Amino acid sequence: MTTARWTHVAFVAAGFTFLLFPLSRPWPDETVATINLATAFASDRWVVAHLFGILGLTLLAPALLGLRTILAQAGPAGVGAATWALVTAWTGAGLAALYFGAEIFGIRTIAEAALRDGDLGLLADIEVLRMQPWAVTLFAAGLLLLAVSGVLVAVALWRAGTRLRWAGIPLAIGLVLVLPQFFGGPELRITHGFLVAAGCVLVAAVTRSRTARA
């Protein structure tokens, strides 16, 4: 598989899995400890959705590696920004994935214990898990690095003089908003998923067309 093709596939797959995360995730009312909340957190949907989230983060690294390679083949313009986009995305994804792992297995374990013991009070430990200082700090740092990566992608494509120089801007906006969108409801988070997916597909299309002209 050529660099252009696997780069295209990686960007499209990253966008698709980013979108599948909020689409497949259960959305129970988390303000009250209920059976429905415990059941949602203990469900396979909860695990699969968060695996999609981790996969989306993971796929950004090979996608951006391919982008850097394609830009380097055409000349030095934008390569520096693309290099740092790769570094920040790789580091950010690694830090954020740690938190996703806790969300998948830690929260599910607590929810299963609540259902097994018939003690919904155990669900209060979920907020303790989520707000553990080290966990929150690493997660926030990871998502901020992803935001930086998105901006650098836009800068790289702009400097490289692609046919659509603004093609990286939608993805940049989507990655900048990854952290704040976590404070929104299902509708906002699903809309954000569509934004990131569209941004990834647009960058994929531009990198393929640039390679075709080279």
mmCIF file of C-alpha atoms in Angstrom:
data_model
loop_
_atom_site.group_PDB
_atom_site.id
_atom_site.type_symbol
_atom_site.label_atom_id
_atom_site.label_comp_id
_atom_site.label_asym_id
_atom_site.label_seq_id
_atom_site.Cartn_x
_atom_site.Cartn_y
_atom_site.Cartn_z
ATOM 1 C CA MET A 1 0.000 0.000 0.000
ATOM 2 C CA THR A 2 1.425 3.395 -0.995
ATOM 3 C CA THR A 3 2.007 6.209 1.476
ATOM 4 C CA ALA A 4 -0.836 8.216 -0.029
ATOM 5 C CA ARG A 5 -3.272 5.342 0.275
ATOM 6 C CA TRP A 6 -2.529 4.373 3.869
ATOM 7 C CA THR A 7 -2.490 8.022 4.888
ATOM 8 C CA HIS A 8 -5.905 8.464 3.285
ATOM 9 C CA VAL A 9 -7.221 5.320 5.004
ATOM 10 C CA ALA A 10 -5.776 6.350 8.388
ATOM 11 C CA PHE A 11 -7.375 9.807 8.279
ATOM 12 C CA VAL A 12 -10.760 8.462 7.195
ATOM 13 C CA ALA A 13 -10.644 5.675 9.797
ATOM 14 C CA ALA A 14 -9.638 8.142 12.534
ATOM 15 C CA GLY A 15 -12.539 10.425 11.674
ATOM 16 C CA PHE A 16 -15.001 7.532 11.473
ATOM 17 C CA THR A 17 -13.988 6.106 14.847
ATOM 18 C CA PHE A 18 -14.040 9.567 16.466
ATOM 19 C CA LEU A 19 -17.655 9.823 15.301
ATOM 20 C CA LEU A 20 -18.551 6.293 16.414
ATOM 21 C CA PHE A 21 -17.494 7.112 19.979
ATOM 22 C CA PRO A 22 -20.387 9.496 20.768
ATOM 23 C CA LEU A 23 -22.798 7.706 18.420
ATOM 24 C CA SER A 24 -22.377 4.302 20.063
ATOM 25 C CA ARG A 25 -21.930 5.491 23.658
ATOM 26 C CA PRO A 26 -24.928 5.079 25.996
ATOM 27 C CA TRP A 27 -26.203 8.402 27.295
ATOM 28 C CA PRO A 28 -27.896 7.809 30.675
ATOM 29 C CA ASP A 29 -28.785 10.606 33.068
ATOM 30 C CA GLU A 30 -25.632 10.854 35.184
ATOM 31 C CA THR A 31 -27.035 13.320 37.698
ATOM 32 C CA VAL A 32 -28.853 10.632 39.706
ATOM 33 C CA ALA A 33 -27.635 7.183 40.774
ATOM 34 C CA THR A 34 -30.141 4.785 39.200
ATOM 35 C CA ILE A 35 -30.312 1.232 37.914
ATOM 36 C CA ASN A 36 -30.347 2.616 34.374
ATOM 37 C CA LEU A 37 -27.108 4.498 35.031
ATOM 38 C CA ALA A 38 -25.387 1.432 36.489
ATOM 39 C CA THR A 39 -26.650 -0.740 33.633
ATOM 40 C CA ALA A 40 -25.359 1.715 31.017
ATOM 41 C CA PHE A 41 -21.930 1.923 32.626
ATOM 42 C CA ALA A 42 -21.725 -1.872 32.899
ATOM 43 C CA SER A 43 -22.838 -2.463 29.311
ATOM 44 C CA ASP A 44 -20.833 -3.688 26.346
ATOM 45 C CA ARG A 45 -21.831 -0.473 24.533
ATOM 46 C CA TRP A 46 -19.853 1.497 27.105
ATOM 47 C CA VAL A 47 -16.738 -0.586 26.443
ATOM 48 C CA VAL A 48 -17.054 -0.625 22.647
ATOM 49 C CA ALA A 49 -17.706 3.133 22.429
ATOM 50 C CA HIS A 50 -14.613 3.967 24.442
ATOM 51 C CA LEU A 51 -12.544 1.543 22.399
ATOM 52 C CA PHE A 52 -13.650 3.540 19.348
ATOM 53 C CA GLY A 53 -12.447 6.675 21.128
ATOM 54 C CA ILE A 54 -9.034 5.153 21.841
ATOM 55 C CA LEU A 55 -8.776 3.881 18.260
ATOM 56 C CA GLY A 56 -9.566 7.336 16.902
ATOM 57 C CA LEU A 57 -6.781 8.832 18.988
ATOM 58 C CA THR A 58 -4.364 6.072 17.996
ATOM 59 C CA LEU A 59 -5.011 6.420 14.260
ATOM 60 C CA LEU A 60 -4.055 10.092 14.275
ATOM 61 C CA ALA A 61 -0.374 9.192 14.641
ATOM 62 C CA PRO A 62 -0.010 7.110 11.446
ATOM 63 C CA ALA A 63 -2.257 9.569 9.594
ATOM 64 C CA LEU A 64 -0.015 12.490 10.542
ATOM 65 C CA LEU A 65 3.122 10.487 9.826
ATOM 66 C CA GLY A 66 1.775 9.939 6.336
ATOM 67 C CA LEU A 67 0.916 13.620 5.994
ATOM 68 C CA ARG A 68 4.455 14.600 6.937
ATOM 69 C CA THR A 69 5.893 12.117 4.443
ATOM 70 C CA ILE A 70 3.685 13.415 1.619
ATOM 71 C CA LEU A 71 4.574 17.030 2.320
ATOM 72 C CA ALA A 72 8.289 16.180 2.532
ATOM 73 C CA GLN A 73 8.131 14.524 -0.891
ATOM 74 C CA ALA A 74 6.874 17.775 -2.394
ATOM 75 C CA GLY A 75 9.339 20.082 -0.652
ATOM 76 C CA PRO A 76 10.210 21.561 2.753
ATOM 77 C CA ALA A 77 7.153 23.820 3.047
ATOM 78 C CA GLY A 78 4.993 22.781 5.979
ATOM 79 C CA VAL A 79 7.177 19.830 6.966
ATOM 80 C CA GLY A 80 8.316 21.371 10.248
ATOM 81 C CA ALA A 81 4.767 22.061 11.385
ATOM 82 C CA ALA A 82 3.700 18.575 10.266
ATOM 83 C CA THR A 83 6.541 17.050 12.290
ATOM 84 C CA TRP A 84 5.463 18.804 15.459
ATOM 85 C CA ALA A 85 1.838 17.944 14.723
ATOM 86 C CA LEU A 86 2.865 14.286 14.706
ATOM 87 C CA VAL A 87 4.852 14.582 17.946
ATOM 88 C CA THR A 88 2.113 16.413 19.853
ATOM 89 C CA ALA A 89 -0.622 14.119 18.544
ATOM 90 C CA TRP A 90 1.313 10.996 19.455
ATOM 91 C CA THR A 91 2.076 12.252 22.962
ATOM 92 C CA GLY A 92 -1.401 13.645 23.501
ATOM 93 C CA ALA A 93 -3.102 10.475 22.329
ATOM 94 C CA GLY A 94 -0.985 8.392 24.682
ATOM 95 C CA LEU A 95 -1.857 10.537 27.695
ATOM 96 C CA ALA A 96 -5.563 10.702 26.842
ATOM 97 C CA ALA A 97 -5.759 6.952 26.213
ATOM 98 C CA LEU A 98 -4.764 6.328 29.849
ATOM 99 C CA TYR A 99 -7.922 8.109 30.967
ATOM 100 C CA PHE A 100 -10.055 6.272 28.436
ATOM 101 C CA GLY A 101 -8.763 3.014 29.898
ATOM 102 C CA ALA A 102 -9.932 4.062 33.347
ATOM 103 C CA GLU A 103 -13.314 5.043 31.891
ATOM 104 C CA ILE A 104 -13.694 1.659 30.222
ATOM 105 C CA PHE A 105 -12.635 -0.716 32.941
ATOM 106 C CA GLY A 106 -12.716 1.296 36.158
ATOM 107 C CA ILE A 107 -16.216 2.693 35.710
ATOM 108 C CA ARG A 108 -17.549 -0.588 34.377
ATOM 109 C CA THR A 109 -16.155 -2.458 37.391
ATOM 110 C CA ILE A 110 -17.784 -0.021 39.802
ATOM 111 C CA ALA A 111 -21.114 -0.262 37.957
ATOM 112 C CA GLU A 112 -20.993 -4.064 37.941
ATOM 113 C CA ALA A 113 -20.331 -4.056 41.699
ATOM 114 C CA ALA A 114 -23.300 -1.722 42.245
ATOM 115 C CA LEU A 115 -25.580 -4.027 40.270
ATOM 116 C CA ARG A 116 -24.226 -7.182 41.892
ATOM 117 C CA ASP A 117 -24.499 -5.850 45.448
ATOM 118 C CA GLY A 118 -27.657 -3.833 44.892
ATOM 119 C CA ASP A 119 -25.869 -0.768 46.262
ATOM 120 C CA LEU A 120 -26.259 2.231 43.966
ATOM 121 C CA GLY A 121 -24.257 4.296 46.434
ATOM 122 C CA LEU A 122 -21.157 2.731 44.946
ATOM 123 C CA LEU A 123 -21.742 4.816 41.816
ATOM 124 C CA ALA A 124 -20.478 7.835 43.765
ATOM 125 C CA ASP A 125 -17.005 6.332 43.376
ATOM 126 C CA ILE A 126 -17.232 6.957 39.636
ATOM 127 C CA GLU A 127 -16.864 10.694 40.116
ATOM 128 C CA VAL A 128 -13.946 10.060 42.484
ATOM 129 C CA LEU A 129 -12.293 7.959 39.776
ATOM 130 C CA ARG A 130 -12.901 10.551 37.084
ATOM 131 C CA MET A 131 -11.641 13.484 39.128
ATOM 132 C CA GLN A 132 -8.552 11.799 40.564
ATOM 133 C CA PRO A 133 -5.942 14.590 40.290
ATOM 134 C CA TRP A 134 -3.314 12.680 38.316
ATOM 135 C CA ALA A 135 -5.918 11.237 35.964
ATOM 136 C CA VAL A 136 -7.509 14.613 35.246
ATOM 137 C CA THR A 137 -4.147 16.314 34.799
ATOM 138 C CA LEU A 138 -2.832 13.747 32.322
ATOM 139 C CA PHE A 139 -6.118 13.687 30.419
ATOM 140 C CA ALA A 140 -6.244 17.477 30.141
ATOM 141 C CA ALA A 141 -2.593 17.621 29.083
ATOM 142 C CA GLY A 142 -3.226 14.995 26.429
ATOM 143 C CA LEU A 143 -6.223 16.805 24.982
ATOM 144 C CA LEU A 144 -4.399 20.142 24.995
ATOM 145 C CA LEU A 145 -1.575 18.518 23.038
ATOM 146 C CA LEU A 146 -4.153 17.215 20.558
ATOM 147 C CA ALA A 147 -5.450 20.766 20.206
ATOM 148 C CA VAL A 148 -1.929 21.986 19.450
ATOM 149 C CA SER A 149 -1.550 19.179 16.929
ATOM 150 C CA GLY A 150 -4.718 20.216 15.123
ATOM 151 C CA VAL A 151 -3.524 23.808 14.812
ATOM 152 C CA LEU A 152 -0.162 22.599 13.500
ATOM 153 C CA VAL A 153 -1.892 20.472 10.850
ATOM 154 C CA ALA A 154 -3.717 23.556 9.615
ATOM 155 C CA VAL A 155 -0.457 25.524 9.599
ATOM 156 C CA ALA A 156 1.359 22.752 7.713
ATOM 157 C CA LEU A 157 -1.258 22.542 4.967
ATOM 158 C CA TRP A 158 -1.432 26.326 4.676
ATOM 159 C CA ARG A 159 2.334 26.678 4.333
ATOM 160 C CA ALA A 160 2.513 23.780 1.892
ATOM 161 C CA GLY A 161 0.206 25.651 -0.469
ATOM 162 C CA THR A 162 -2.261 22.820 -1.024
ATOM 163 C CA ARG A 163 -5.062 23.424 -3.481
ATOM 164 C CA LEU A 164 -7.392 24.097 -0.544
ATOM 165 C CA ARG A 165 -5.024 25.825 1.860
ATOM 166 C CA TRP A 166 -7.736 26.049 4.509
ATOM 167 C CA ALA A 167 -8.367 22.271 4.462
ATOM 168 C CA GLY A 168 -6.796 21.723 7.861
ATOM 169 C CA ILE A 169 -8.904 24.343 9.633
ATOM 170 C CA PRO A 170 -12.021 22.188 10.296
ATOM 171 C CA LEU A 171 -9.865 19.446 11.821
ATOM 172 C CA ALA A 172 -7.977 22.046 13.848
ATOM 173 C CA ILE A 173 -11.243 23.419 15.227
ATOM 174 C CA GLY A 174 -12.449 19.903 16.008
ATOM 175 C CA LEU A 175 -9.291 18.962 17.901
ATOM 176 C CA VAL A 176 -9.209 22.279 19.776
ATOM 177 C CA LEU A 177 -12.762 21.577 20.926
ATOM 178 C CA VAL A 178 -12.121 17.991 22.082
ATOM 179 C CA LEU A 179 -11.603 19.083 25.692
ATOM 180 C CA PRO A 180 -14.475 21.599 26.047
ATOM 181 C CA GLN A 181 -16.988 19.344 24.273
ATOM 182 C CA PHE A 182 -16.729 16.871 27.154
ATOM 183 C CA PHE A 183 -18.731 19.377 29.216
ATOM 184 C CA GLY A 184 -21.613 19.321 26.720
ATOM 185 C CA GLY A 185 -24.596 17.045 26.290
ATOM 186 C CA PRO A 186 -25.083 14.202 23.798
ATOM 187 C CA GLU A 187 -26.235 16.450 20.947
ATOM 188 C CA LEU A 188 -23.182 18.700 21.221
ATOM 189 C CA ARG A 189 -20.790 15.797 21.513
ATOM 190 C CA ILE A 190 -22.263 13.969 18.525
ATOM 191 C CA THR A 191 -22.105 17.192 16.487
ATOM 192 C CA HIS A 192 -18.469 17.509 17.493
ATOM 193 C CA GLY A 193 -17.882 13.950 16.317
ATOM 194 C CA PHE A 194 -19.240 14.877 12.889
ATOM 195 C CA LEU A 195 -16.940 17.924 12.817
ATOM 196 C CA VAL A 196 -13.811 15.884 13.556
ATOM 197 C CA ALA A 197 -14.858 13.214 11.053
ATOM 198 C CA ALA A 198 -15.436 15.816 8.341
ATOM 199 C CA GLY A 199 -12.101 17.452 9.118
ATOM 200 C CA CYS A 200 -10.263 14.135 8.839
ATOM 201 C CA VAL A 201 -11.967 13.267 5.545
ATOM 202 C CA LEU A 202 -11.159 16.694 4.111
ATOM 203 C CA VAL A 203 -7.463 16.395 4.998
ATOM 204 C CA ALA A 204 -7.444 12.858 3.585
ATOM 205 C CA ALA A 205 -8.868 14.090 0.282
ATOM 206 C CA VAL A 206 -6.391 16.954 0.033
ATOM 207 C CA THR A 207 -3.353 14.758 0.759
ATOM 208 C CA ARG A 208 -4.444 12.261 -1.882
ATOM 209 C CA SER A 209 -5.008 14.953 -4.511
ATOM 210 C CA ARG A 210 -1.637 16.535 -3.679
ATOM 211 C CA THR A 211 0.095 13.206 -4.197
ATOM 212 C CA ALA A 212 -1.708 12.690 -7.495
ATOM 213 C CA ARG A 213 -0.341 16.029 -8.765
ATOM 214 C CA ALA A 214 3.224 15.392 -7.540
#
